[in-house]
Amino acid sequence: MTEVRPLILVVDDEKLIVKGVRFSLEQDGMDVDCAYDGEEALEMAQEKKYDIILLDLMLPKMDGFEVCQQIREFSNVPIVMLTAKGEDMDKILGLEYGADDYITKPFSFKEMVCRVNAQIRRYYNLNRPAANADRHFGALMISSERFEAKVNGEPLNLTAKEFKILDYLTLNQNQIFSKQKLIDAVWGIDEYIDENTVVVTIARLREKLEKAGVNNIVTIWGLGYKWQD
């Protein structure tokens, strides 16, 4: 099953640095959003679910420490501080405000990409439920290992693709997936599938779930679908 491309927020008021970081991350298979001041960064972090945030220390409008502190009030997303200062106190202070790591400028883009991947793996392993464990959402039980979904102990009669969509959405709950990302994850990138096939498959899956009293699949118009806990 193809993994969704990580979504990264890069925050720095130096546009040349942002350009280089963005290019390096995109070359490594990630999607990148950019912000150039603290207020913009905070707004974007509230609107989207990022896999990691690269956050410069010295920013206009709101510095990186304050942005980091406020993000920690609603999210445990990994935050890597970018700082041109070498003093140990700045590094320690950044971690005390809730940062997970720091990189001192100037840094190599190769090192930066390695650190980003390491933080994503750490966060992913800590927060994603094990694929071989039974997962429960109220009366609904899903087992990836046994390829099984039940509501109140009664099996749901799902097709293979319906189950794979349900399995994928619940493993990544509260994340929004476009039709194309679901095609890549469920059908595979080597097979051409019309997006209408996703719409029809989800409609049938929803119908079966709703008959059993489960209605957690949410359509986010213009963006895609998510499993809302």
Short mmCIF file of C-alpha atoms in Angstrom, two decimals:
data_model
loop_
_atom_site.label_atom_id
_atom_site.label_comp_id
_atom_site.label_asym_id
_atom_site.label_seq_id
_atom_site.Cartn_x
_atom_site.Cartn_y
_atom_site.Cartn_z
CA MET A 1 0.00 0.00 0.00
CA THR A 2 1.48 3.35 -1.05
CA GLU A 3 2.08 5.81 1.75
CA VAL A 4 0.73 9.36 1.60
CA ARG A 5 3.42 11.97 0.91
CA PRO A 6 4.36 13.75 4.16
CA LEU A 7 3.15 17.34 4.40
CA ILE A 8 5.75 19.77 5.74
CA LEU A 9 5.41 23.40 6.84
CA VAL A 10 8.59 25.45 6.35
CA VAL A 11 8.68 28.78 8.20
CA ASP A 12 11.46 31.31 7.53
CA ASP A 13 11.53 34.93 6.39
CA GLU A 14 14.63 34.30 4.25
CA LYS A 15 13.08 33.34 0.94
CA LEU A 16 16.27 31.88 -0.54
CA ILE A 17 16.54 29.47 2.39
CA VAL A 18 12.88 28.53 2.02
CA LYS A 19 13.37 27.90 -1.69
CA GLY A 20 16.31 25.56 -1.07
CA VAL A 21 14.60 23.70 1.77
CA ARG A 22 11.42 23.30 -0.23
CA PHE A 23 13.28 21.97 -3.27
CA SER A 24 15.23 19.44 -1.18
CA LEU A 25 12.13 18.16 0.64
CA GLU A 26 10.09 17.89 -2.56
CA GLN A 27 12.95 15.99 -4.20
CA ASP A 28 12.72 13.56 -1.27
CA GLY A 29 9.02 12.94 -1.95
CA MET A 30 7.35 15.40 0.41
CA ASP A 31 4.71 18.08 -0.06
CA VAL A 32 5.70 21.50 1.27
CA ASP A 33 3.81 24.60 2.41
CA CYS A 34 5.71 27.79 3.21
CA ALA A 35 5.15 30.67 5.62
CA TYR A 36 7.27 33.79 6.01
CA ASP A 37 6.25 35.19 9.40
CA GLY A 38 5.10 33.85 12.75
CA GLU A 39 1.44 34.83 12.49
CA GLU A 40 1.08 33.19 9.07
CA ALA A 41 2.77 30.05 10.36
CA LEU A 42 0.43 29.77 13.34
CA GLU A 43 -2.66 30.22 11.15
CA MET A 44 -1.48 27.52 8.74
CA ALA A 45 -0.68 25.11 11.59
CA GLN A 46 -4.23 25.59 12.89
CA GLU A 47 -5.80 24.99 9.46
CA LYS A 48 -3.85 21.90 8.33
CA LYS A 49 -2.45 18.73 9.84
CA TYR A 50 1.28 18.75 9.14
CA ASP A 51 3.68 15.84 9.60
CA ILE A 52 6.47 18.19 10.72
CA ILE A 53 7.14 21.92 10.99
CA LEU A 54 10.53 23.52 10.30
CA LEU A 55 10.40 26.75 12.28
CA ASP A 56 12.93 29.58 12.16
CA LEU A 57 13.73 31.22 15.48
CA MET A 58 13.88 34.83 14.31
CA LEU A 59 10.62 35.71 12.52
CA PRO A 60 8.63 38.89 11.87
CA LYS A 61 5.41 39.54 13.84
CA MET A 62 5.87 36.57 16.21
CA ASP A 63 9.15 34.78 16.96
CA GLY A 64 9.67 31.05 16.63
CA PHE A 65 9.56 30.41 20.38
CA GLU A 66 6.11 31.98 20.70
CA VAL A 67 4.82 30.17 17.60
CA CYS A 68 6.13 26.86 18.94
CA GLN A 69 4.55 27.45 22.34
CA GLN A 70 1.15 28.29 20.85
CA ILE A 71 1.20 25.30 18.47
CA ARG A 72 1.84 23.04 21.46
CA GLU A 73 -1.51 24.16 22.90
CA PHE A 74 -3.36 22.23 20.16
CA SER A 75 -0.89 19.88 18.44
CA ASN A 76 1.99 17.48 19.13
CA VAL A 77 3.32 17.76 15.56
CA PRO A 78 7.14 17.46 15.47
CA ILE A 79 8.78 20.90 15.40
CA VAL A 80 12.40 21.43 14.35
CA MET A 81 13.76 24.88 15.17
CA LEU A 82 16.06 26.60 12.66
CA THR A 83 18.44 29.05 14.29
CA ALA A 84 21.42 31.09 13.19
CA LYS A 85 22.44 31.48 16.82
CA GLY A 86 24.90 29.01 18.30
CA GLU A 87 24.38 29.70 22.00
CA ASP A 88 23.40 26.65 24.03
CA MET A 89 20.79 28.63 25.95
CA ASP A 90 18.85 29.37 22.78
CA LYS A 91 18.87 25.68 21.87
CA ILE A 92 17.76 24.60 25.34
CA LEU A 93 15.07 27.31 25.44
CA GLY A 94 13.74 26.13 22.09
CA LEU A 95 13.38 22.59 23.36
CA GLU A 96 11.73 23.80 26.58
CA TYR A 97 9.11 25.62 24.52
CA GLY A 98 8.14 22.29 22.95
CA ALA A 99 10.51 21.85 20.02
CA ASP A 100 11.65 18.31 19.20
CA ASP A 101 14.99 19.16 17.59
CA TYR A 102 17.01 22.05 16.24
CA ILE A 103 19.32 22.72 13.29
CA THR A 104 21.87 25.52 13.44
CA LYS A 105 22.37 27.62 10.33
CA PRO A 106 24.15 27.26 8.02
CA PHE A 107 23.14 23.63 7.54
CA SER A 108 23.42 21.19 4.67
CA PHE A 109 20.17 20.31 2.95
CA LYS A 110 21.16 16.63 3.16
CA GLU A 111 21.41 16.84 6.95
CA MET A 112 18.11 18.72 7.10
CA VAL A 113 16.30 16.05 5.05
CA CYS A 114 17.76 13.28 7.24
CA ARG A 115 16.57 15.01 10.42
CA VAL A 116 13.12 15.61 8.98
CA ASN A 117 12.77 11.94 8.03
CA ALA A 118 13.97 10.85 11.46
CA GLN A 119 11.39 13.02 13.24
CA ILE A 120 8.58 11.84 10.94
CA ARG A 121 9.48 8.19 11.59
CA ARG A 122 9.61 8.78 15.34
CA TYR A 123 6.27 10.57 15.41
CA TYR A 124 4.67 8.03 13.07
CA ASN A 125 5.81 5.08 15.19
CA LEU A 126 4.65 6.72 18.42
CA ASN A 127 1.21 7.78 17.22
CA ARG A 128 0.04 5.41 14.51
CA PRO A 129 -1.80 2.30 15.72
CA ALA A 130 -0.19 -0.98 14.81
CA ALA A 131 -1.61 -2.28 11.55
CA ASN A 132 -1.87 -5.80 12.98
CA ALA A 133 -3.80 -4.67 16.08
CA ASP A 134 -7.58 -4.61 16.32
CA ARG A 135 -8.83 -1.03 16.21
CA HIS A 136 -12.10 0.03 17.82
CA PHE A 137 -14.26 3.03 16.98
CA GLY A 138 -17.31 2.69 19.18
CA ALA A 139 -19.18 -0.40 17.98
CA LEU A 140 -16.90 -0.77 14.94
CA MET A 141 -13.91 -3.15 15.08
CA ILE A 142 -11.33 -3.32 12.28
CA SER A 143 -8.53 -5.86 11.90
CA SER A 144 -6.03 -5.24 9.08
CA GLU A 145 -4.36 -8.56 9.84
CA ARG A 146 -7.55 -10.61 9.48
CA PHE A 147 -9.02 -8.38 6.74
CA GLU A 148 -12.12 -8.03 8.91
CA ALA A 149 -14.58 -5.33 9.94
CA LYS A 150 -17.44 -5.84 12.40
CA VAL A 151 -20.10 -3.69 14.04
CA ASN A 152 -21.34 -4.99 17.40
CA GLY A 153 -19.71 -8.29 16.53
CA GLU A 154 -21.54 -8.65 13.21
CA PRO A 155 -19.32 -8.78 10.09
CA LEU A 156 -19.70 -6.05 7.49
CA ASN A 157 -20.02 -7.45 3.99
CA LEU A 158 -17.36 -5.29 2.32
CA THR A 159 -15.61 -5.72 -0.99
CA ALA A 160 -11.79 -5.75 -1.00
CA LYS A 161 -11.56 -2.13 -2.13
CA GLU A 162 -14.20 -0.98 0.36
CA PHE A 163 -12.27 -2.63 3.17
CA LYS A 164 -8.96 -1.16 2.01
CA ILE A 165 -10.43 2.34 1.98
CA LEU A 166 -11.93 1.84 5.44
CA ASP A 167 -8.67 0.38 6.71
CA TYR A 168 -6.60 3.23 5.26
CA LEU A 169 -8.84 6.02 6.52
CA THR A 170 -9.04 4.59 10.03
CA LEU A 171 -5.28 4.01 10.23
CA ASN A 172 -4.87 7.70 9.38
CA GLN A 173 -7.88 9.12 11.16
CA ASN A 174 -8.59 12.85 10.98
CA GLN A 175 -6.29 13.23 7.96
CA ILE A 176 -7.83 14.41 4.69
CA PHE A 177 -7.10 12.39 1.56
CA SER A 178 -7.86 13.49 -1.98
CA LYS A 179 -9.40 11.05 -4.46
CA GLN A 180 -6.03 10.70 -6.16
CA LYS A 181 -4.24 9.89 -2.92
CA LEU A 182 -6.82 7.21 -2.17
CA ILE A 183 -6.33 5.80 -5.67
CA ASP A 184 -2.57 5.64 -5.08
CA ALA A 185 -3.02 4.03 -1.66
CA VAL A 186 -5.78 1.53 -2.46
CA TRP A 187 -5.52 0.74 -6.18
CA GLY A 188 -1.83 1.53 -6.63
CA ILE A 189 0.07 4.08 -8.70
CA ASP A 190 0.55 1.69 -11.65
CA GLU A 191 -3.17 1.26 -12.33
CA TYR A 192 -5.29 3.92 -14.05
CA ILE A 193 -8.47 4.51 -12.08
CA ASP A 194 -10.99 7.26 -12.74
CA GLU A 195 -11.71 9.42 -9.68
CA ASN A 196 -15.40 8.63 -10.05
CA THR A 197 -14.54 5.05 -9.04
CA VAL A 198 -13.45 6.38 -5.65
CA VAL A 199 -16.69 8.34 -5.28
CA VAL A 200 -18.80 5.26 -6.06
CA THR A 201 -16.75 2.97 -3.80
CA ILE A 202 -16.95 5.35 -0.85
CA ALA A 203 -20.68 5.83 -1.40
CA ARG A 204 -21.22 2.07 -1.19
CA LEU A 205 -18.95 1.80 1.86
CA ARG A 206 -20.82 4.63 3.56
CA GLU A 207 -24.15 3.00 2.85
CA LYS A 208 -23.04 -0.24 4.50
CA LEU A 209 -21.55 1.56 7.48
CA GLU A 210 -24.57 3.81 7.99
CA LYS A 211 -26.94 0.84 7.90
CA ALA A 212 -24.91 -0.51 10.81
CA GLY A 213 -25.07 2.84 12.62
CA VAL A 214 -21.57 4.11 11.78
CA ASN A 215 -21.12 7.45 9.96
CA ASN A 216 -17.54 8.60 10.57
CA ILE A 217 -16.48 9.11 6.94
CA VAL A 218 -16.62 12.84 6.27
CA THR A 219 -16.45 14.60 2.91
CA ILE A 220 -14.37 17.78 2.91
CA TRP A 221 -15.63 19.51 -0.21
CA GLY A 222 -12.89 20.39 -2.65
CA LEU A 223 -10.27 18.44 -0.68
CA GLY A 224 -11.32 14.83 -0.18
CA TYR A 225 -12.35 12.46 2.61
CA LYS A 226 -11.36 11.68 6.17
CA TRP A 227 -12.30 9.36 9.02
CA GLN A 228 -13.38 11.62 11.87
CA ASP A 229 -13.05 10.20 15.35
#
